[in-house]
Structures are given as structure tokens and as C-alpha cells.
Amino acid sequence: NAGVTQTPKFQVLKTGQSMTLQCAQDMNHEYMSWYRQDPGMGLRLIHYSVGAGITDQGEVPNGYNVSRSTTEDFPLRLLSAAPSQTSVYFCASSYERQLLYNEQFFGPGTRLTVL
Amino acid sequence: KNEVEQSPQNLTAQEGEFITINCSYSVGISALHWLQQHPGGGIVSLFMLSSGKKKHGRLIATINIQEKHSSLHITASHPRDSAVYICAVSDRNTDKLIFGTGTRLQVFP
């Protein structure tokens, strides 16, 4: 199993550009999520999905869109990049819908810089 | 005040030392997670626990639900243990993960 994969690993954007960060998992996990990691702060939840066709907002959803058309893929779209979105983005997945007793599997991260 | 607080923020040790990292939280939880993030950036789950103690190799994690506190211990530390250790809790009410800011550990030979 490849686990959770993310592309690209690094990206530089100009303010106002749009792009999609890709995330895929091959473990048949129902729950997938996107986090951003900023210096001096814990990981913060952007959006999450409890199954194909179902998405919801996390703590910091503004400026981002997601969709979940398949169990495997959960892309994150930046609609109009801003310097405040400079961050490291992690995709994560877990087997069941609820986090109650579920180990989280993280992707390798995407380091995004917005100029 | 953060809902999940870790201490210390930074820790240096000599190879072989016993290391303790602490995590305190203020919300009701269903589980607590310890994660490891290496300099390359990847995050790996070390432990998930809701009571008592778990051991994996040289790593031991304990949790005291009444005191809302968990510790991660590393015995016989090694330079390859150098990483950021992150505590996260599954909030019982929201079913979301809340992360601490991490403890940066450097182990010198």
C-alpha cells in the first residue's frame, strides 16, 4: 500500500492564482481531512470528509474548497491564493467515520508559498 | 489558553538519557494521540490511548484521564529520536482532533 499520497511536495504561487493540492489514499478509509501547519501553532483542520459525497468545514475553511467524488481522492482547492495561505498542508485519513478510536495516517505534506 | 498544551517546547538530551514530554488538555476526550514529525516533515502516529499505558520499543505513553494529562517517555534516547513530538486529542463533543504545538527534541551523540 502507498498509504496517503500528496502532490505536489512544493509549490510557489503568486497572489490571486488558483491551484489544487491532490490527496489520495489506497486503504479504503472513509474519513479524510486537510490540515495546515503554521509555525508556533498546532495543526488546524481546514475541511474534512466522512465518506464519498460528504464534506464539511473545519476550523479554518475560508479560501479553500474540497470535494470527495471517490473514496480514494480528496483534493483541496485554493480559489485565489493569498500570502496568508503560505503554510505546510497535510492530508490525513482514518478507517472509520468517527475519530473515536481511530489512528490517523498522514501524507508527506505540501509546502506552499504564496508571493 | 490553548486546549492542548505541551511542555517543554524544546528539549535537548545526550544519547542514552531518559526523556519525558508532557501534554495537558482541557476538553473531554475520547482518545489521545502521540505523533512524531521528522525533519523531512512527515507525520507518523506513535500511540493512540484512552486509558493507562502503552509501550512500543523504547517509547512509553501514559495517560491520566482524571488529571487530563499524558506523558511520552523515551528510554535510552538515540540521535534518531530527534524529531518534533505532537500531542493531539480527539474532542469527545466535536469528534475533531485538537493538536498541541509540539515539542522539538534533539538528541546529541
Coordinates of C-alpha atoms in Angstrom, one line a residue:
Chain A
N1 CA 0.0 0.0 0.0
A2 CA 1.2 3.5 -0.8
G3 CA -0.7 4.9 2.2
V4 CA -1.6 8.6 1.9
T5 CA 0.0 10.4 -1.0
Q6 CA 0.1 14.1 -1.7
T7 CA 1.2 16.1 -4.7
P8 CA 3.0 18.4 -5.2
K9 CA 5.6 18.4 -2.5
F10 CA 6.4 22.0 -3.0
Q11 CA 4.6 24.8 -4.8
V12 CA 5.1 28.6 -5.2
L13 CA 2.1 30.7 -6.3
K14 CA 1.5 34.3 -7.0
T15 CA -1.3 36.1 -5.1
G16 CA -4.6 35.5 -6.9
Q17 CA -3.6 32.3 -8.6
S18 CA -5.6 29.1 -8.0
M19 CA -4.4 25.6 -7.7
T20 CA -5.4 22.2 -6.4
L21 CA -3.5 20.1 -3.9
Q22 CA -4.0 16.4 -4.5
C23 CA -4.5 13.8 -1.9
A24 CA -5.2 10.1 -2.4
Q25 CA -5.3 7.0 -0.1
D26 CA -5.4 3.4 -1.0
M27 CA -6.5 2.0 2.4
N28 CA -10.3 2.3 1.7
H29 CA -10.5 4.8 4.6
E30 CA -13.8 6.6 5.0
Y31 CA -12.5 9.7 6.9
M32 CA -10.2 12.1 5.1
S33 CA -9.1 15.6 6.2
W34 CA -6.9 18.5 5.3
Y35 CA -4.8 20.4 7.9
R36 CA -2.5 23.3 7.7
Q37 CA 0.6 23.7 9.9
D38 CA 2.0 27.1 10.7
P39 CA 5.0 28.0 12.9
G40 CA 4.1 28.1 16.6
M41 CA 0.7 26.7 16.1
G42 CA -0.8 23.2 16.2
L43 CA -2.2 21.7 13.0
R44 CA -5.5 23.2 12.2
L45 CA -8.4 21.5 10.4
I46 CA -9.4 23.0 7.1
H47 CA -12.0 20.6 5.7
Y48 CA -12.9 17.0 6.2
S49 CA -15.0 14.3 4.7
V50 CA -16.7 11.3 6.4
G51 CA -17.3 9.5 3.1
A52 CA -17.7 9.9 -0.7
G53 CA -20.0 12.8 -1.5
I54 CA -19.9 14.2 2.1
T55 CA -17.7 17.1 3.1
D56 CA -17.7 19.6 5.9
Q57 CA -15.8 22.6 7.1
G58 CA -13.2 22.6 9.8
E59 CA -11.7 25.3 11.9
V60 CA -10.1 27.4 9.0
P61 CA -12.1 26.8 5.8
N62 CA -12.1 30.3 4.3
G63 CA -10.4 30.4 0.9
Y64 CA -10.4 26.6 0.4
N65 CA -12.8 24.2 -1.3
V66 CA -12.9 20.4 -1.3
S67 CA -14.8 17.6 -2.9
R68 CA -15.0 13.9 -2.4
S69 CA -16.2 12.2 -5.5
T70 CA -14.5 8.9 -4.7
T71 CA -13.4 7.2 -1.5
E72 CA -9.7 7.4 -2.6
D73 CA -9.3 11.1 -3.5
F74 CA -9.8 14.3 -1.6
P75 CA -8.4 17.3 -3.4
L76 CA -8.0 20.7 -1.8
R77 CA -8.6 23.8 -4.0
L78 CA -7.2 27.2 -3.3
L79 CA -9.6 29.6 -5.1
S80 CA -7.5 32.8 -5.1
A81 CA -4.2 32.3 -3.3
A82 CA -3.2 34.9 -0.6
P83 CA 0.1 35.2 1.3
S84 CA -1.8 34.2 4.5
Q85 CA -2.2 30.7 2.9
T86 CA 1.6 30.2 2.9
S87 CA 1.8 27.0 5.0
V88 CA 2.5 23.3 5.0
Y89 CA -0.6 21.3 4.2
F90 CA -1.2 17.8 5.4
C91 CA -3.8 15.4 4.2
A92 CA -4.8 12.6 6.7
S93 CA -7.1 9.6 6.6
S94 CA -8.6 7.1 9.1
Y95 CA -10.6 4.0 8.7
E96 CA -13.9 4.9 10.2
R97 CA -16.1 8.0 10.2
Q98 CA -15.6 8.8 13.8
L99 CA -12.3 9.6 15.3
L100 CA -13.2 7.8 18.5
Y101 CA -10.6 5.2 18.4
N102 CA -9.0 5.7 15.0
E103 CA -5.3 6.0 14.2
Q104 CA -4.6 8.8 11.8
F105 CA -2.5 8.3 8.7
F106 CA -0.8 11.4 7.3
G107 CA 0.5 12.2 3.9
P108 CA 4.0 13.6 3.4
G109 CA 2.8 17.3 3.2
T110 CA 2.8 20.0 0.6
R111 CA 4.9 23.1 1.3
L112 CA 3.1 26.1 -0.3
T113 CA 4.5 29.6 -0.6
V114 CA 2.3 32.4 -1.9
L115 CA 4.1 35.5 -3.0
Chain B
K1 CA -5.2 29.4 26.6
N2 CA -4.7 26.5 24.2
E3 CA -6.9 23.5 24.7
V4 CA -3.8 21.2 24.4
E5 CA -0.5 22.3 25.9
Q6 CA 2.8 20.6 25.7
S7 CA 5.9 21.0 27.7
P8 CA 8.7 21.6 27.2
Q9 CA 8.6 23.3 23.8
N10 CA 12.2 22.4 23.2
L11 CA 14.4 19.7 24.6
T12 CA 18.0 18.7 24.1
A13 CA 19.4 15.5 25.5
Q14 CA 22.6 13.4 25.4
E15 CA 22.3 10.0 23.8
G16 CA 21.2 7.4 26.4
E17 CA 19.2 9.8 28.5
F18 CA 15.6 9.2 29.7
I19 CA 13.2 11.7 28.2
T20 CA 9.8 12.9 29.2
I21 CA 7.4 15.1 27.2
N22 CA 4.2 16.2 28.8
C23 CA 0.8 17.0 27.4
S24 CA -2.2 18.6 29.3
Y25 CA -5.6 19.2 27.9
S26 CA -8.7 21.0 29.0
V27 CA -11.5 19.3 26.9
G28 CA -13.3 16.0 27.4
I29 CA -11.7 13.4 25.1
S30 CA -12.3 10.1 23.6
A31 CA -8.7 9.4 22.9
L32 CA -5.2 11.0 22.9
H33 CA -2.7 10.6 20.2
W34 CA 1.1 11.0 20.2
L35 CA 2.6 11.8 16.8
Q36 CA 6.2 12.1 15.5
Q37 CA 7.2 14.6 12.9
H38 CA 10.7 14.1 11.5
P39 CA 12.8 17.0 9.9
G40 CA 11.7 15.8 6.5
G41 CA 8.1 16.8 7.5
G42 CA 6.2 13.5 7.5
I43 CA 3.9 12.8 10.5
V44 CA 3.6 9.3 11.9
S45 CA 1.2 8.1 14.6
L46 CA 3.1 6.6 17.6
F47 CA 0.3 5.9 20.0
M48 CA -3.4 6.3 20.5
L49 CA -4.7 5.7 24.0
S50 CA -7.7 6.4 26.1
S51 CA -6.5 4.9 29.4
G52 CA -3.5 3.5 31.2
K53 CA -0.2 2.9 29.4
K54 CA 1.1 1.7 26.1
K55 CA 4.6 0.6 25.2
H56 CA 6.3 0.3 21.8
G57 CA 10.0 -0.5 21.9
R58 CA 11.7 2.3 23.8
L59 CA 8.6 4.5 23.8
I60 CA 6.1 4.6 26.6
A61 CA 2.9 6.6 26.7
T62 CA 0.7 7.1 29.7
I63 CA -2.5 8.9 30.3
N64 CA -4.3 10.1 33.5
I65 CA -7.9 10.9 32.4
Q66 CA -8.8 12.4 35.8
E67 CA -5.9 14.8 35.7
K68 CA -6.2 15.4 31.9
H69 CA -2.6 14.7 31.4
S70 CA -0.4 12.4 29.3
S71 CA 3.3 11.8 29.1
L72 CA 5.5 10.3 26.4
H73 CA 8.7 8.7 27.7
I74 CA 11.7 7.7 25.6
T75 CA 14.2 5.4 27.3
A76 CA 17.8 5.2 26.2
S77 CA 17.4 8.1 23.7
H78 CA 19.2 8.0 20.4
P79 CA 20.0 10.7 17.9
R80 CA 17.5 9.1 15.5
D81 CA 14.8 10.1 18.1
S82 CA 15.4 13.7 17.2
A83 CA 12.0 15.0 15.9
V84 CA 9.0 17.1 16.9
Y85 CA 6.6 15.2 19.1
I86 CA 3.0 16.3 18.8
C87 CA 0.2 15.5 21.2
A88 CA -3.4 15.6 19.9
V89 CA -6.7 14.8 21.5
S90 CA -10.0 13.6 19.9
D91 CA -12.6 16.0 21.4
R92 CA -15.4 13.9 22.7
N93 CA -18.1 16.5 21.8
T94 CA -17.0 17.6 18.4
D95 CA -15.2 14.4 17.2
K96 CA -12.4 16.6 15.9
L97 CA -8.6 16.4 16.6
I98 CA -7.1 19.3 18.6
F99 CA -3.3 19.5 18.3
G100 CA -0.6 20.8 20.6
T101 CA 2.2 22.9 19.1
G102 CA 4.7 20.2 19.5
T103 CA 7.9 19.5 21.4
R104 CA 11.2 19.7 19.5
L105 CA 13.6 17.1 20.7
Q106 CA 17.3 17.0 19.8
V107 CA 19.4 14.1 21.0
F108 CA 23.2 14.5 20.6
P109 CA 25.7 11.7 20.4

